[in-house]
């Protein structure tokens, strides 16, 4: 197969051929077809599908996360993406780039969780010299566990108004990067709402924990990556190590 033919297949699969994703059913079909995608393209470019590209039906002049606020396409694409999250047809991870959603199809999410998530998600994180969680992250987790789904604004009010949104964002990022919590909704007036992942998605987390105990996670996910791999040439295909580096 020639590079031109591969490019045509990729454009069709990633909905960059003038056939945009606009309905919830189309969004479900897209994310299941590609397995996972970014919300916005990266710079420098990493050859992966993007949800903003699928919504636009084109790969031309797509905004990056840093410039999405100025592009009206981003607002509509985000609304559709949030509907996918509410529907549990897709899950969101804080993975390759902060604030650039890494979206995974519901069918593939348990394998991703087995790779990067906590083995015992119900066990509260603890701060300490060797812990990857700050005290604020631990306090936020306990609040989300008790009161979630809960908006970031309400979280800040309960935890203490003196806490900056930047500090709270960093704490939430610590929890989100290990899939302790997940964004479950978004309201322009109140921002994102969060819940503990094991409550929002009991079945996927249960399957993932079983996968972690039963077999090595990395070979398991490698098989899924190969099965869902988009039609791109070996020369341009990102390596597994690039996308899913080993976690300590």
XYZ file of N, CA and C in Angstrom:
744
model
N 0.843 -1.191 0.000
C 0.000 0.000 0.000
C 0.886 1.252 0.000
N 0.564 2.197 -0.846
C 1.373 3.398 -0.969
C 1.069 4.380 0.165
N 1.956 5.366 0.330
C 1.737 6.397 1.342
C 0.451 7.166 1.068
N 0.168 7.399 -0.215
C -1.050 8.127 -0.570
C -2.296 7.334 -0.179
N -2.269 6.039 -0.412
C -3.407 5.199 -0.033
C -3.569 5.133 1.482
N -2.458 5.061 2.211
C -2.517 5.066 3.667
C -3.097 6.377 4.184
N -2.681 7.473 3.560
C -3.186 8.778 3.978
C -4.690 8.873 3.747
N -5.163 8.333 2.643
C -6.595 8.363 2.356
C -7.366 7.530 3.378
N -6.837 6.350 3.721
C -7.493 5.514 4.728
C -7.527 6.209 6.077
N -6.416 6.855 6.420
C -6.351 7.562 7.696
C -7.367 8.691 7.749
N -7.478 9.445 6.683
C -8.420 10.559 6.647
C -9.860 10.060 6.788
N -10.157 8.921 6.187
C -11.504 8.360 6.307
C -11.778 7.899 7.734
N -10.821 7.172 8.300
C -11.013 6.630 9.648
C -11.063 7.729 10.697
N -10.267 8.775 10.511
C -10.196 9.861 11.476
C -11.193 10.969 11.184
N -12.067 10.777 10.192
C -13.143 11.690 9.814
C -12.596 13.060 9.416
N -11.538 13.047 8.629
C -10.933 14.280 8.122
C -11.242 14.490 6.642
N -12.180 13.732 6.112
C -12.465 13.724 4.683
C -13.754 14.462 4.329
N -14.107 15.454 5.140
C -15.340 16.196 4.864
C -16.584 15.527 5.402
N -16.427 14.518 6.248
C -17.559 13.802 6.841
C -17.501 13.985 8.362
N -17.909 15.144 8.861
C -17.698 15.474 10.278
C -18.598 14.678 11.222
N -18.153 14.592 12.460
C -18.912 13.977 13.544
C -19.722 15.070 14.221
N -21.050 14.940 14.220
C -21.877 15.995 14.796
C -22.906 15.477 15.807
N -23.273 14.207 15.762
C -24.271 13.677 16.690
C -23.601 12.748 17.695
N -24.323 12.440 18.763
C -23.782 11.550 19.790
C -23.520 10.162 19.217
N -24.419 9.674 18.385
C -24.210 8.364 17.775
C -22.957 8.360 16.894
N -22.765 9.433 16.140
C -21.568 9.521 15.301
C -20.309 9.608 16.150
N -20.396 10.325 17.271
C -19.240 10.436 18.168
C -18.912 9.085 18.787
N -19.935 8.332 19.179
C -19.708 6.987 19.720
C -19.018 6.109 18.686
N -19.519 6.152 17.463
C -18.946 5.322 16.404
C -17.498 5.713 16.124
N -17.220 7.006 16.148
C -15.854 7.474 15.888
C -14.886 6.985 16.953
N -15.214 7.190 18.236
C -14.268 6.824 19.293
C -14.083 5.308 19.358
N -15.123 4.547 19.074
C -14.971 3.094 19.045
C -14.117 2.668 17.853
N -14.214 3.401 16.759
C -13.439 3.053 15.564
C -11.948 3.297 15.759
N -11.605 4.440 16.369
C -10.183 4.770 16.521
C -9.601 4.260 17.832
N -10.453 3.953 18.813
C -9.976 3.429 20.091
C -9.618 4.509 21.075
N -8.780 5.452 20.652
C -8.424 6.592 21.497
C -8.002 7.746 20.609
N -8.100 8.948 21.148
C -7.711 10.131 20.387
C -7.416 11.268 21.349
N -6.769 12.283 20.841
C -6.575 13.524 21.579
C -7.730 14.469 21.285
N -7.966 15.399 22.180
C -8.969 16.422 21.909
C -8.444 17.386 20.860
N -7.177 17.821 21.014
C -6.548 18.770 20.100
C -5.201 18.213 19.627
N -4.732 18.649 18.478
C -3.415 18.192 18.007
C -2.290 18.726 18.885
N -1.171 18.019 18.865
C 0.014 18.423 19.616
C 0.983 19.164 18.704
N 1.829 19.971 19.314
C 2.946 20.590 18.621
C 4.209 20.313 19.424
N 5.227 19.655 18.868
C 5.286 19.143 17.502
C 4.271 18.018 17.282
N 3.945 17.803 16.042
C 2.861 16.900 15.679
C 3.162 15.462 16.064
N 2.181 14.825 16.695
C 2.191 13.391 16.940
C 1.022 12.821 16.158
N 1.293 11.868 15.299
C 0.279 11.396 14.358
C -0.760 10.535 15.067
N -1.768 11.219 15.587
C -2.877 10.578 16.273
C -4.172 11.269 15.871
N -5.301 10.549 15.917
C -6.579 11.202 15.624
C -6.923 12.223 16.694
N -7.707 13.223 16.318
C -8.169 14.234 17.267
C -9.680 14.376 17.174
N -10.288 14.682 18.310
C -11.737 14.849 18.326
C -12.137 16.142 17.629
N -11.329 17.188 17.789
C -11.636 18.451 17.114
C -11.548 18.275 15.603
N -10.634 17.442 15.134
C -10.529 17.167 13.706
C -11.740 16.406 13.195
N -12.185 15.407 13.985
C -13.366 14.632 13.581
C -14.607 15.518 13.572
N -14.717 16.412 14.561
C -15.877 17.305 14.588
C -15.835 18.259 13.392
N -14.657 18.729 13.041
C -14.521 19.670 11.927
C -14.633 18.987 10.579
N -14.319 17.692 10.526
C -14.316 16.983 9.254
C -13.120 17.321 8.397
N -12.080 17.890 9.025
C -10.897 18.319 8.288
C -9.712 18.403 9.248
N -8.535 18.239 8.689
C -7.327 18.400 9.482
C -6.662 19.749 9.271
N -7.332 20.647 8.564
C -6.748 21.941 8.233
C -6.961 22.965 9.347
N -5.877 23.642 9.715
C -5.910 24.780 10.643
C -6.632 24.440 11.946
N -6.352 23.258 12.480
C -6.959 22.880 13.752
C -6.251 23.593 14.906
N -7.006 24.062 15.889
C -6.367 24.751 17.009
C -5.689 23.764 17.956
N -4.602 24.170 18.561
C -4.025 23.408 19.663
C -4.787 23.763 20.938
N -4.509 23.066 22.002
C -5.192 23.348 23.266
C -4.958 24.787 23.706
N -3.762 25.297 23.470
C -3.432 26.646 23.912
C -4.224 27.720 23.183
N -4.720 27.423 21.966
C -5.429 28.423 21.169
C -6.909 28.077 20.974
N -7.379 27.052 21.664
C -8.754 26.605 21.468
C -9.771 27.661 21.896
N -9.416 28.470 22.895
C -10.355 29.472 23.409
C -10.790 30.455 22.325
N -9.957 30.639 21.314
C -10.251 31.619 20.268
C -10.907 30.993 19.045
N -11.186 29.701 19.089
C -11.755 29.002 17.934
C -13.156 28.510 18.279
N -14.187 29.006 17.588
C -15.567 28.601 17.920
C -15.817 27.112 17.736
N -15.016 26.442 16.919
C -15.200 25.001 16.745
C -14.938 24.248 18.045
N -14.050 24.785 18.860
C -13.679 24.102 20.096
C -14.856 24.017 21.068
N -15.665 25.064 21.123
C -16.813 25.069 22.037
C -17.799 23.975 21.672
N -18.147 23.873 20.386
C -19.109 22.859 19.948
C -18.534 21.449 20.090
N -17.263 21.285 19.751
C -16.642 19.967 19.882
C -16.570 19.541 21.341
N -16.293 20.485 22.242
C -16.232 20.161 23.664
C -17.590 19.747 24.195
N -18.647 20.424 23.755
C -19.997 20.055 24.182
C -20.317 18.609 23.798
N -19.938 18.211 22.593
C -20.196 16.849 22.150
C -19.315 15.864 22.915
N -18.071 16.240 23.178
C -17.181 15.371 23.936
C -17.716 15.137 25.353
N -18.238 16.194 25.986
C -18.795 16.061 27.334
C -20.000 15.128 27.329
N -20.791 15.172 26.267
C -21.924 14.242 26.156
C -21.437 12.795 26.103
N -20.319 12.559 25.452
C -19.734 11.215 25.447
C -19.341 10.779 26.849
N -18.756 11.704 27.618
C -18.350 11.377 28.981
C -19.567 11.080 29.850
N -20.588 11.919 29.753
C -21.805 11.695 30.542
C -22.426 10.336 30.219
N -22.355 9.974 28.957
C -22.947 8.738 28.456
C -22.094 7.510 28.802
N -20.875 7.757 29.301
C -19.906 6.694 29.593
C -19.525 5.905 28.336
N -19.666 6.559 27.189
C -19.205 5.950 25.940
C -17.721 6.202 25.725
N -17.176 7.163 26.466
C -15.749 7.471 26.399
C -15.284 7.903 27.774
N -13.988 7.776 27.984
C -13.373 8.190 29.240
C -12.199 9.104 28.917
N -11.897 9.974 29.873
C -10.905 11.003 29.656
C -9.735 10.788 30.603
N -8.532 10.976 30.087
C -7.338 10.844 30.919
C -6.442 12.059 30.733
N -5.698 12.401 31.779
C -4.722 13.482 31.741
C -3.385 12.823 31.428
N -3.055 12.697 30.138
C -2.002 11.764 29.785
C -0.839 12.385 29.035
N -1.045 12.783 27.795
C 0.077 13.245 26.977
C 0.392 14.722 27.164
N -0.629 15.527 27.411
C -0.427 16.961 27.554
C -1.475 17.502 28.507
N -1.042 18.264 29.496
C -1.970 18.784 30.491
C -3.054 19.621 29.821
N -4.297 19.373 30.228
C -5.483 20.082 29.736
C -5.840 19.755 28.286
N -5.153 18.787 27.685
C -5.521 18.297 26.359
C -6.030 16.881 26.544
N -7.351 16.731 26.541
C -7.959 15.458 26.900
C -7.467 14.324 26.008
N -7.146 13.214 26.651
C -6.846 11.966 25.953
C -8.086 11.105 26.132
N -8.848 10.911 25.078
C -10.129 10.221 25.131
C -9.969 8.768 24.728
N -10.614 7.886 25.491
C -10.542 6.454 25.219
C -11.942 5.885 25.102
N -12.133 4.985 24.142
C -13.405 4.299 23.998
C -13.680 3.452 25.239
N -14.955 3.296 25.573
C -15.319 2.515 26.758
C -14.767 1.095 26.687
N -14.698 0.528 25.496
C -14.236 -0.853 25.349
C -12.749 -1.010 25.595
N -11.989 0.061 25.422
C -10.541 -0.018 25.589
C -10.079 0.538 26.932
N -10.943 1.289 27.615
C -10.531 1.951 28.845
C -10.017 1.002 29.931
N -10.639 -0.163 30.170
C -10.112 -1.031 31.234
C -8.657 -1.421 31.024
N -8.230 -1.573 29.783
C -6.843 -1.950 29.520
C -5.904 -0.773 29.795
N -6.361 0.413 29.489
C -5.567 1.598 29.797
C -5.454 1.768 31.308
N -6.561 1.560 32.010
C -6.530 1.667 33.462
C -5.571 0.636 34.063
N -5.558 -0.554 33.508
C -4.658 -1.586 34.009
C -3.203 -1.175 33.854
N -2.936 -0.313 32.874
C -1.570 0.134 32.624
C -1.142 1.255 33.558
N -2.019 2.214 33.828
C -1.602 3.417 34.563
C -2.369 3.651 35.858
N -3.482 2.952 36.088
C -4.309 3.223 37.257
C -3.810 2.554 38.524
N -4.471 2.888 39.628
C -4.142 2.311 40.927
C -4.706 0.899 41.042
N -3.917 0.006 41.647
C -4.373 -1.376 41.817
C -5.576 -1.452 42.756
N -5.560 -0.600 43.788
C -6.673 -0.561 44.745
C -7.251 0.850 44.754
N -8.166 1.161 43.841
C -8.628 2.551 43.686
C -9.398 3.092 44.877
N -9.959 2.225 45.726
C -10.740 2.696 46.859
C -9.860 3.089 48.040
N -8.614 2.682 48.022
C -7.705 3.051 49.111
C -7.290 4.509 48.963
N -7.574 5.337 49.964
C -7.266 6.775 49.839
C -5.763 7.008 49.681
N -5.371 7.959 48.879
C -3.948 8.306 48.769
C -3.455 8.950 50.058
N -2.177 8.795 50.331
C -1.593 9.366 51.542
C -0.398 10.240 51.173
N -0.285 11.398 51.813
C 0.875 12.252 51.551
C 2.109 11.722 52.271
N 3.256 12.195 51.897
C 4.481 11.776 52.556
C 5.685 12.090 51.701
N 6.892 11.935 52.260
C 8.110 12.248 51.508
C 8.252 11.463 50.218
N 7.768 10.222 50.208
C 7.901 9.376 49.019
C 6.601 9.242 48.243
N 5.587 9.935 48.673
C 4.290 9.841 48.012
C 4.256 10.736 46.782
N 3.504 10.322 45.764
C 3.303 11.154 44.577
C 2.120 12.095 44.755
N 1.511 12.074 45.936
C 0.338 12.906 46.197
C 0.641 13.948 47.273
N 0.254 15.177 47.022
C 0.391 16.243 48.002
C -0.739 16.158 49.022
N -0.609 16.924 50.101
C -1.675 16.955 51.107
C -2.962 17.488 50.500
N -2.863 18.511 49.643
C -4.066 19.061 49.016
C -4.733 18.026 48.120
N -3.949 17.242 47.393
C -4.519 16.191 46.546
C -5.265 15.163 47.393
N -4.698 14.800 48.535
C -5.349 13.829 49.419
C -6.641 14.396 49.993
N -6.611 15.678 50.372
C -7.823 16.321 50.890
C -8.895 16.411 49.798
N -8.474 16.731 48.587
C -9.427 16.830 47.480
C -10.044 15.461 47.174
N -9.231 14.410 47.211
C -9.757 13.064 46.964
C -10.828 12.707 47.985
N -10.558 12.989 49.258
C -11.528 12.658 50.310
C -12.816 13.441 50.120
N -12.706 14.709 49.725
C -13.904 15.509 49.487
C -14.691 14.974 48.302
N -14.017 14.638 47.221
C -14.702 14.095 46.043
C -15.346 12.756 46.378
N -14.654 11.953 47.179
C -15.216 10.657 47.587
C -16.503 10.847 48.379
N -16.522 11.857 49.249
C -17.701 12.086 50.091
C -18.820 12.792 49.333
N -18.467 13.774 48.508
C -19.485 14.679 47.969
C -19.621 14.652 46.452
N -18.821 13.862 45.759
C -18.854 13.874 44.313
C -20.114 13.280 43.724
N -20.437 13.640 42.480
C -19.731 14.612 41.633
C -19.809 16.027 42.223
N -18.708 16.754 42.119
C -18.621 18.072 42.707
C -17.814 18.986 41.799
N -18.235 20.232 41.679
C -17.546 21.172 40.807
C -16.279 21.688 41.477
N -15.366 22.176 40.659
C -14.112 22.712 41.194
C -14.377 23.937 42.066
N -15.343 24.748 41.670
C -15.670 25.932 42.458
C -16.146 25.543 43.857
N -17.053 24.573 43.919
C -17.560 24.149 45.226
C -16.449 23.481 46.039
N -15.586 22.746 45.350
C -14.464 22.102 46.017
C -13.593 23.141 46.711
N -13.305 24.211 46.001
C -12.458 25.284 46.553
C -13.137 25.922 47.757
N -14.447 26.129 47.680
C -15.175 26.741 48.791
C -15.101 25.860 50.040
N -15.245 24.548 49.865
C -15.235 23.626 51.005
C -13.830 23.471 51.582
N -12.834 23.355 50.699
C -11.466 23.149 51.151
C -10.862 24.419 51.747
N -11.391 25.566 51.376
C -10.888 26.835 51.896
C -10.686 27.822 50.787
N -11.342 28.967 50.893
C -11.298 29.958 49.831
C -9.924 30.520 49.564
N -8.983 30.323 50.519
C -7.630 30.851 50.317
C -6.816 30.008 49.334
N -7.313 28.808 49.012
C -6.618 27.940 48.059
C -6.798 28.505 46.655
N -5.720 28.671 45.938
C -5.811 29.207 44.581
C -6.317 28.132 43.624
N -6.932 28.567 42.525
C -7.379 27.606 41.520
C -6.189 26.894 40.889
N -5.058 27.582 40.787
C -3.861 26.946 40.220
C -3.398 25.793 41.095
N -3.399 26.003 42.413
C -3.001 24.938 43.336
C -3.988 23.778 43.287
N -5.275 24.104 43.214
C -6.285 23.051 43.145
C -6.176 22.284 41.838
N -5.930 22.987 40.746
C -5.739 22.319 39.456
C -4.565 21.339 39.520
N -3.483 21.763 40.151
C -2.314 20.881 40.275
C -2.654 19.643 41.101
N -3.383 19.828 42.195
C -3.774 18.693 43.037
C -4.693 17.734 42.283
N -5.652 18.287 41.551
C -6.550 17.437 40.764
C -5.768 16.696 39.683
N -4.756 17.366 39.108
C -3.928 16.709 38.104
C -3.173 15.523 38.668
N -2.713 15.623 39.924
C -2.037 14.496 40.565
C -2.962 13.283 40.645
N -4.208 13.522 41.011
C -5.184 12.434 41.138
C -5.621 11.912 39.777
N -5.826 12.827 38.851
C -6.320 12.459 37.521
C -5.285 11.659 36.742
N -4.006 11.988 36.924
C -2.961 11.302 36.158
C -2.875 9.828 36.506
N -3.332 9.451 37.699
C -3.374 8.038 38.077
C -4.800 7.494 38.059
N -5.701 8.215 37.414
C -7.090 7.802 37.232
C -7.795 7.551 38.551
N -7.419 8.316 39.573
C -8.150 8.282 40.839
C -9.512 8.959 40.678
N -9.548 10.019 39.871
C -10.758 10.803 39.657
C -10.944 10.997 38.165
N -12.127 11.461 37.796
C -12.393 11.731 36.383
C -13.381 12.880 36.260
N -13.241 13.644 35.185
C -14.216 14.693 34.905
C -15.467 14.033 34.340
N -16.611 14.376 34.910
C -17.858 13.732 34.493
C -18.839 14.698 33.864
N -18.567 16.004 33.971
C -19.482 16.983 33.382
C -18.758 18.325 33.300
N -19.355 19.214 32.523
C -18.802 20.561 32.408
C -19.947 21.536 32.217
N -19.913 22.599 32.994
C -20.901 23.665 32.905
C -20.146 24.982 32.796
N -20.433 25.793 31.774
C -19.693 27.051 31.608
C -19.731 27.945 32.842
N -20.816 27.870 33.611
C -20.948 28.732 34.785
C -20.162 28.212 35.985
N -20.037 26.888 36.091
C -19.423 26.297 37.286
C -18.151 25.508 36.976
N -17.819 25.344 35.716
C -16.617 24.607 35.350
C -16.823 23.103 35.371
N -15.732 22.371 35.521
C -15.767 20.909 35.492
C -16.298 20.342 36.800
N -16.986 19.216 36.688
C -17.395 18.447 37.862
C -16.614 17.146 37.877
N -16.235 16.705 39.087
C -15.368 15.547 39.252
C -16.024 14.500 40.144
N -15.653 13.248 39.897
C -16.076 12.156 40.766
C -14.927 11.166 40.864
N -14.953 10.350 41.907
C -13.952 9.278 41.982
C -14.282 8.269 40.888
N -13.274 7.780 40.222
C -13.503 6.939 39.054
C -14.152 5.620 39.412
N -13.770 5.039 40.555
C -14.311 3.716 40.885
C -15.818 3.755 41.114
N -16.367 4.919 41.500
C -17.817 5.038 41.668
C -18.493 5.363 40.343
N -17.869 6.220 39.548
C -18.445 6.601 38.265
C -18.459 5.429 37.296
N -17.465 4.563 37.383
C -17.326 3.452 36.428
C -16.923 2.184 37.161
N -17.832 1.632 37.903
C -17.527 0.454 38.709
C -17.083 -0.737 37.861
N -17.806 -1.004 36.782
C -17.507 -2.181 35.980
C -16.152 -2.093 35.288
N -15.835 -0.994 34.576
C -14.508 -0.901 33.952
C -13.369 -0.978 34.956
N -13.525 -0.346 36.122
C -12.462 -0.387 37.124
C -12.291 -1.787 37.678
N -13.411 -2.504 37.840
C -13.319 -3.878 38.316
C -12.606 -4.776 37.324
N -12.933 -4.613 36.040
C -12.252 -5.393 35.001
C -10.773 -5.057 34.949
N -10.445 -3.774 35.130
C -9.053 -3.347 35.069
C -8.253 -3.914 36.228
N -8.829 -3.908 37.436
C -8.128 -4.448 38.589
C -7.858 -5.934 38.409
N -8.816 -6.645 37.807
C -8.603 -8.060 37.533
C -7.479 -8.251 36.531
N -7.416 -7.383 35.524
C -6.343 -7.472 34.526
C -4.985 -7.228 35.166
N -4.909 -6.275 36.104
C -3.654 -5.977 36.779
C -3.162 -7.173 37.571
N -4.093 -7.918 38.168
C -3.712 -9.053 39.000
C -3.421 -10.296 38.178
N -4.101 -10.425 37.026
C -4.033 -11.672 36.283
C -2.845 -11.762 35.346
N -2.386 -10.637 34.785
C -1.336 -10.728 33.782
C -0.614 -9.384 33.671
N 0.578 -9.385 33.099
C 1.293 -8.122 32.942
C 0.484 -7.139 32.106
N 0.466 -5.865 32.526
C -0.373 -4.868 31.863
C 0.178 -4.464 30.509
N 1.486 -4.328 30.399
C 2.069 -3.778 29.183
C 1.816 -4.666 27.963
N 2.090 -5.983 28.030
C 1.746 -6.819 26.878
C 0.261 -6.814 26.583
N -0.557 -6.731 27.629
C -2.009 -6.695 27.435
C -2.397 -5.477 26.615
N -1.874 -4.303 26.996
C -2.251 -3.113 26.259
C -1.610 -3.081 24.882
N -0.419 -3.688 24.734
C 0.213 -3.710 23.423
C -0.695 -4.422 22.413
N -1.323 -5.509 22.854
C -2.234 -6.227 21.959
C -3.426 -5.350 21.560
N -3.933 -4.577 22.505
C -5.042 -3.690 22.194
C -4.597 -2.584 21.249
N -3.396 -2.029 21.500
C -2.860 -0.970 20.633
C -2.718 -1.462 19.205
N -2.223 -2.679 19.024
C -2.068 -3.229 17.677
C -3.426 -3.419 17.018
N -4.389 -3.928 17.800
C -5.712 -4.192 17.247
C -6.425 -2.912 16.833
N -6.202 -1.818 17.584
C -6.900 -0.572 17.313
C -6.047 0.413 16.550
N -4.847 0.013 16.200
C -3.911 0.933 15.572
C -4.480 1.536 14.302
N -4.374 2.865 14.133
C -4.887 3.507 12.929
C -4.039 3.173 11.715
N -4.584 3.342 10.524
C -3.857 2.988 9.312
C -2.782 4.014 8.970
N -1.635 3.899 9.595
C -0.529 4.786 9.291
C 0.706 3.960 9.045
N 1.608 4.483 8.299
C 2.780 3.712 7.912
C 3.694 3.459 9.086
N 4.497 2.424 8.999
C 5.454 2.096 10.051
C 6.413 3.243 10.291
N 6.777 3.951 9.236
C 7.725 5.046 9.353
C 7.193 6.178 10.215
N 5.870 6.449 10.124
C 5.305 7.580 10.848
C 4.551 7.171 12.109
N 4.422 5.880 12.349
C 3.643 5.389 13.475
C 4.362 5.663 14.796
N 3.709 6.315 15.768
C 4.355 6.551 17.048
C 4.574 5.245 17.787
N 5.688 5.113 18.465
C 5.991 3.882 19.169
C 5.162 3.770 20.425
N 5.000 2.557 20.914
C 4.263 2.325 22.141
C 4.941 3.032 23.301
N 6.288 3.023 23.302
C 7.020 3.670 24.395
C 6.791 5.174 24.402
N 6.582 5.766 23.223
C 6.316 7.207 23.150
C 4.970 7.538 23.766
N 3.970 6.725 23.444
C 2.621 7.001 23.920
C 2.409 6.547 25.358
N 2.985 5.401 25.714
C 2.719 4.808 27.025
C 4.009 4.478 27.744
N 4.742 5.491 28.203
C 6.004 5.238 28.896
C 5.759 4.484 30.186
N 6.772 3.744 30.608
C 6.649 2.940 31.826
C 6.426 3.852 33.024
N 5.546 3.417 33.918
C 5.268 4.173 35.129
C 5.893 3.459 36.311
N 6.379 4.246 37.259
C 6.958 3.663 38.439
C 5.921 3.180 39.415
